[in-house]
Coordinates of C-alpha atoms in Angstrom, one line a residue:
M1 CA -65.4 -56.0 47.0
I2 CA -63.4 -54.2 44.5
Q3 CA -60.5 -52.1 45.9
R4 CA -59.7 -48.9 44.0
R5 CA -56.1 -47.8 43.6
S6 CA -55.2 -44.1 43.7
F7 CA -52.9 -42.5 41.2
S8 CA -50.3 -42.3 43.9
D9 CA -50.5 -46.0 44.5
S10 CA -49.1 -46.6 41.0
G11 CA -45.9 -44.9 41.9
F12 CA -46.4 -41.6 40.1
S13 CA -48.1 -38.5 41.4
F14 CA -49.0 -35.5 39.4
T15 CA -46.4 -33.4 41.0
G16 CA -43.7 -36.0 40.4
T17 CA -44.7 -36.2 36.7
L18 CA -44.3 -32.4 36.4
I19 CA -40.9 -32.6 38.0
A20 CA -39.9 -35.4 35.6
I21 CA -41.0 -33.3 32.6
A22 CA -39.1 -30.3 33.9
I23 CA -35.9 -32.3 34.4
G24 CA -36.3 -33.8 31.0
G25 CA -36.8 -30.4 29.4
L26 CA -33.7 -29.1 31.3
I27 CA -31.6 -32.0 30.1
A28 CA -32.9 -31.4 26.5
V29 CA -31.9 -27.7 26.7
M30 CA -28.5 -28.6 28.1
V31 CA -27.9 -31.1 25.4
T32 CA -29.0 -28.7 22.7
T33 CA -26.7 -26.0 24.2
I34 CA -23.8 -28.4 24.2
I35 CA -24.4 -29.5 20.6
S36 CA -24.8 -25.8 19.5
G37 CA -21.5 -24.9 21.3
V38 CA -19.7 -27.8 19.6
I39 CA -21.1 -26.8 16.2
R40 CA -20.2 -23.1 16.8
G41 CA -16.7 -24.1 17.9
Q42 CA -16.2 -26.2 14.8
R43 CA -17.4 -23.4 12.7
Q44 CA -15.0 -20.9 14.4
V45 CA -12.2 -23.3 13.8
T46 CA -13.2 -23.7 10.1
D47 CA -13.5 -19.9 9.8
R48 CA -10.1 -19.3 11.4
D49 CA -8.6 -21.9 9.0
A50 CA -10.2 -20.1 6.0
L51 CA -9.0 -16.7 7.2
S52 CA -5.5 -18.1 7.8
E53 CA -5.4 -19.6 4.4
F54 CA -6.6 -16.4 2.8
T55 CA -4.1 -14.3 4.7
S56 CA -1.3 -16.7 3.7
Y57 CA -2.3 -16.4 0.1
L58 CA -2.2 -12.5 0.2
K59 CA 1.2 -12.7 1.9
S60 CA 2.5 -15.1 -0.8
V61 CA 1.3 -12.6 -3.5
I62 CA 3.1 -9.6 -2.1
S63 CA 6.3 -11.5 -1.1
S64 CA 7.4 -12.1 -4.7
D65 CA 8.1 -9.0 -6.8
S66 CA 6.7 -10.6 -9.9
T67 CA 3.3 -11.6 -8.5
C68 CA 3.1 -8.5 -6.4
T69 CA 3.9 -6.2 -9.3
A70 CA 1.3 -7.9 -11.4
A71 CA -1.3 -7.3 -8.7
F72 CA -0.3 -3.8 -7.7
H73 CA 0.9 -2.2 -10.9
G74 CA -1.1 1.0 -11.7
L75 CA -2.8 1.2 -8.4
P76 CA -3.0 4.6 -6.8
F77 CA -0.9 5.0 -3.6
P78 CA -1.9 7.5 -0.8
I79 CA 1.3 9.4 -0.2
G80 CA 1.4 10.2 3.5
G81 CA -2.1 8.8 4.0
K82 CA -4.5 5.8 3.8
G83 CA -6.9 4.6 1.2
D84 CA -9.0 1.6 0.1
L85 CA -7.2 -1.2 -1.7
E86 CA -8.4 -3.3 -4.6
I87 CA -6.2 -6.2 -5.8
N88 CA -6.9 -7.8 -9.2
T89 CA -5.6 -11.4 -8.9
S90 CA -6.8 -15.0 -8.8
Y91 CA -8.0 -16.9 -5.8
A92 CA -9.4 -20.4 -5.2
G93 CA -9.9 -21.1 -8.9
Q94 CA -11.4 -17.7 -9.6
V95 CA -9.4 -15.8 -12.3
N96 CA -9.0 -12.0 -12.4
V97 CA -11.2 -11.3 -9.3
A98 CA -11.2 -8.0 -7.5
I99 CA -10.2 -8.6 -3.9
K100 CA -11.6 -5.6 -2.0
K101 CA -14.1 -4.7 0.6
G102 CA -17.2 -6.9 0.1
F103 CA -15.2 -9.8 -1.5
K104 CA -16.6 -13.2 -0.2
F105 CA -14.7 -16.4 0.1
A106 CA -14.9 -19.8 1.9
G107 CA -18.2 -20.6 0.3
D108 CA -19.5 -17.0 0.9
S109 CA -19.2 -17.6 4.7
M110 CA -16.4 -15.0 5.0
E111 CA -16.4 -11.4 3.7
I112 CA -13.7 -8.7 3.6
D113 CA -15.0 -5.9 5.9
E114 CA -11.9 -3.7 5.4
L115 CA -8.9 -3.8 3.0
T116 CA -6.8 -0.6 3.0
I117 CA -3.3 0.5 2.1
E118 CA -1.3 3.1 4.1
D119 CA 2.0 4.9 3.5
Q120 CA 4.3 3.9 6.4
T121 CA 7.5 5.4 4.8
P122 CA 9.9 7.1 7.3
E123 CA 11.9 8.7 4.5
P124 CA 11.2 7.9 0.8
I125 CA 14.2 7.2 -1.5
E126 CA 14.0 8.6 -5.0
F127 CA 15.9 7.4 -8.1
K128 CA 15.4 6.7 -11.8
I129 CA 14.6 3.4 -13.6
G130 CA 13.8 2.3 -17.1
V131 CA 10.1 1.7 -17.7
A132 CA 8.8 -0.1 -20.8
D133 CA 5.4 0.9 -22.3
S134 CA 2.9 -1.3 -24.1
S135 CA 4.9 -1.1 -27.3
G136 CA 8.2 -2.1 -25.5
R137 CA 9.7 1.3 -25.8
V138 CA 11.7 2.1 -22.6
S139 CA 11.8 5.5 -21.0
E140 CA 13.4 6.9 -17.9
Q141 CA 11.0 7.4 -15.0
T142 CA 11.5 8.9 -11.6
V143 CA 10.3 6.6 -8.8
R144 CA 10.2 6.8 -5.0
R145 CA 10.5 3.8 -2.7
H146 CA 7.8 3.7 -0.1
L147 CA 6.7 1.2 2.5
A148 CA 3.1 0.2 2.1
K149 CA 1.1 -1.2 5.1
I150 CA -1.9 -3.4 4.2
K151 CA -4.8 -3.9 6.7
L152 CA -7.2 -6.8 6.3
V153 CA -10.4 -7.2 8.4
V154 CA -12.7 -10.1 7.7
K155 CA -16.1 -10.9 9.2
N156 CA -18.4 -13.9 9.3
T157 CA -21.4 -13.4 7.0
S158 CA -23.8 -15.3 9.2
D159 CA -23.5 -13.2 12.3
D160 CA -21.3 -10.2 11.3
S161 CA -18.7 -11.2 13.9
R162 CA -15.3 -9.7 13.0
F163 CA -11.9 -11.3 13.4
R164 CA -8.9 -9.3 14.6
P165 CA -7.1 -7.3 11.9
R166 CA -4.2 -8.8 9.9
F167 CA -1.4 -6.5 8.8
L168 CA 1.0 -7.0 5.9
E169 CA 3.9 -4.8 4.6
V170 CA 5.5 -4.5 1.2
P171 CA 8.0 -2.0 -0.3
V172 CA 6.7 -0.4 -3.5
L173 CA 8.1 2.0 -6.1
Y174 CA 5.8 5.0 -6.7
N175 CA 6.0 6.5 -10.2
T176 CA 6.0 10.3 -9.7
K177 CA 4.7 10.8 -13.2
S178 CA 1.8 8.4 -13.3
K179 CA 1.1 8.9 -9.6
A180 CA 0.6 5.2 -9.1
I181 CA 2.5 2.1 -8.0
E182 CA 5.0 1.1 -10.7
M183 CA 6.2 -2.2 -9.1
C184 CA 6.9 -4.0 -5.8
N185 CA 10.4 -3.8 -4.5
N186 CA 10.9 -6.6 -1.9
E187 CA 14.1 -8.1 -3.3
I188 CA 16.2 -5.0 -4.1
N189 CA 18.4 -3.0 -1.8
I190 CA 18.7 0.2 -3.8
G191 CA 22.1 1.3 -2.5
D192 CA 23.7 -2.0 -3.0
A193 CA 22.2 -2.4 -6.5
C194 CA 23.4 1.1 -7.4
Q195 CA 27.0 0.4 -6.4
A196 CA 26.9 -3.1 -8.0
M197 CA 26.2 -1.5 -11.3
G198 CA 29.3 0.8 -10.9
Y199 CA 27.4 3.9 -9.9
R200 CA 27.6 6.0 -6.8
W201 CA 24.9 6.0 -4.1
D202 CA 24.7 9.7 -3.2
V203 CA 23.4 9.7 0.4
G204 CA 24.2 13.5 0.6
S205 CA 21.3 14.2 -1.7
V206 CA 17.8 14.6 -0.3
P207 CA 16.4 12.1 -1.1
P208 CA 19.4 9.9 -1.8
Q209 CA 20.1 9.2 -5.5
C210 CA 22.0 6.8 -7.7
V211 CA 24.4 8.7 -9.9
M212 CA 27.4 8.0 -12.2
T213 CA 30.7 7.7 -10.4
N214 CA 32.4 11.1 -10.1
A215 CA 29.6 12.8 -12.0
C216 CA 27.8 16.0 -11.1
L217 CA 24.1 16.0 -10.3
Y218 CA 22.1 18.3 -12.6
G219 CA 19.6 20.5 -10.9
G220 CA 17.9 22.1 -13.9
A221 CA 18.3 25.6 -15.4
Y222 CA 16.6 29.0 -15.5
T223 CA 17.0 32.3 -17.2
A224 CA 18.4 35.2 -15.2
R225 CA 16.9 38.3 -16.8
R226 CA 18.9 41.5 -16.8
L227 CA 15.8 43.4 -15.5
G228 CA 15.5 41.0 -12.6
T229 CA 12.2 39.6 -13.7
C230 CA 11.2 35.9 -13.7
G231 CA 8.5 35.0 -16.2
P232 CA 6.8 31.6 -16.8
G233 CA 9.3 30.7 -19.5
D234 CA 12.3 31.5 -17.2
I235 CA 11.7 29.2 -14.3
N236 CA 13.7 26.1 -13.3
P237 CA 11.3 23.1 -13.4
A238 CA 13.3 21.6 -10.6
T239 CA 12.4 24.4 -8.2
G240 CA 9.4 26.2 -9.9
D241 CA 11.3 29.5 -9.6
C242 CA 14.3 31.2 -11.1
S243 CA 16.7 29.5 -8.7
C244 CA 18.8 26.4 -8.1
P245 CA 17.8 23.6 -5.7
A246 CA 19.4 23.9 -2.2
G247 CA 23.0 22.7 -2.3
Y248 CA 23.4 23.2 -6.1
T249 CA 25.9 25.7 -7.6
P250 CA 24.6 28.1 -10.3
V251 CA 26.8 28.2 -13.4
S252 CA 26.2 30.8 -16.1
A253 CA 25.9 29.2 -19.6
G254 CA 26.2 32.4 -21.6
A255 CA 24.3 35.4 -22.8
V256 CA 21.0 35.4 -24.7
N257 CA 18.5 37.8 -26.0
I258 CA 20.7 41.0 -26.2
N259 CA 18.2 43.5 -27.5
T260 CA 19.8 46.8 -26.4
V261 CA 23.0 48.5 -27.5
C262 CA 25.2 50.2 -25.0
V263 CA 25.5 53.9 -25.9
K264 CA 28.0 56.5 -25.0
G265 CA 28.5 56.6 -21.2
C266 CA 28.0 52.9 -20.5
D267 CA 30.5 51.3 -18.2
R268 CA 29.2 47.8 -18.7
L269 CA 26.8 45.7 -20.7
T270 CA 23.9 44.0 -19.0
Y271 CA 22.3 40.9 -20.6
D272 CA 20.0 37.9 -20.0
A273 CA 21.9 34.8 -19.0
V274 CA 21.0 31.1 -18.9
V275 CA 22.0 29.6 -15.5
Q276 CA 22.5 25.9 -15.0
C277 CA 22.6 24.2 -11.6
F278 CA 25.1 21.5 -10.7
R279 CA 26.1 19.6 -7.6
C280 CA 29.4 17.8 -7.9
P281 CA 31.2 15.3 -5.6
G282 CA 33.1 17.1 -2.9
T283 CA 31.2 20.4 -3.2

């Protein structure tokens, strides 16, 4: 007589098989999760390294006046405010690239989400420097020293995750005529440089200025009309009015435009006068 063996006699029941399959699936999920976590961790390390390398590159650019000036010259500067920044430079073998919002690097896995420049100057310092144009001709330009704060925010292009912001600071000279950055100014202490050249650093002026030793500061000139009027051709460019800047002494430079003749009964002669403004040491 043939004896039949049940499924359970072989050592495996249907329920046991289902449990084994469930355990196997759970182990597979756990292994997949662990592997994904390892891969994600490696990618994060790679991304942080790429961001650190990129930030170090930008820092090296702005730390040297020559490379910083080459990258920043002619860029608009938001006096008292904040604006988007675009730096024309070279990076990772790319020549004359525009580093700005949307710029990708590290094999396009990283993207600049924000690149801004902000005026962080507590009190700007104004002075004059010689500036050469494209033909090599040098002219005197008025510049102000400002502290620029650069904010960099980078994101991962695969999941849009953002890294914490990086901040860099650089002193710049703002050209008051061109309304743009003239040059970077990391390596110069204006007051020391002024005195080293034999000039006087006038801290009493607002803002401080570098002037010749024992020389008076010139604050422009205007026409004092005998009728008390102040026309467009009479104003002092330094003040925009027929006046001297605060702290400057008005000095009459003589009479002009005498169109009337004093007739019998005059006790004095009134006339238009050119007034020049000076501020001298000790006054």
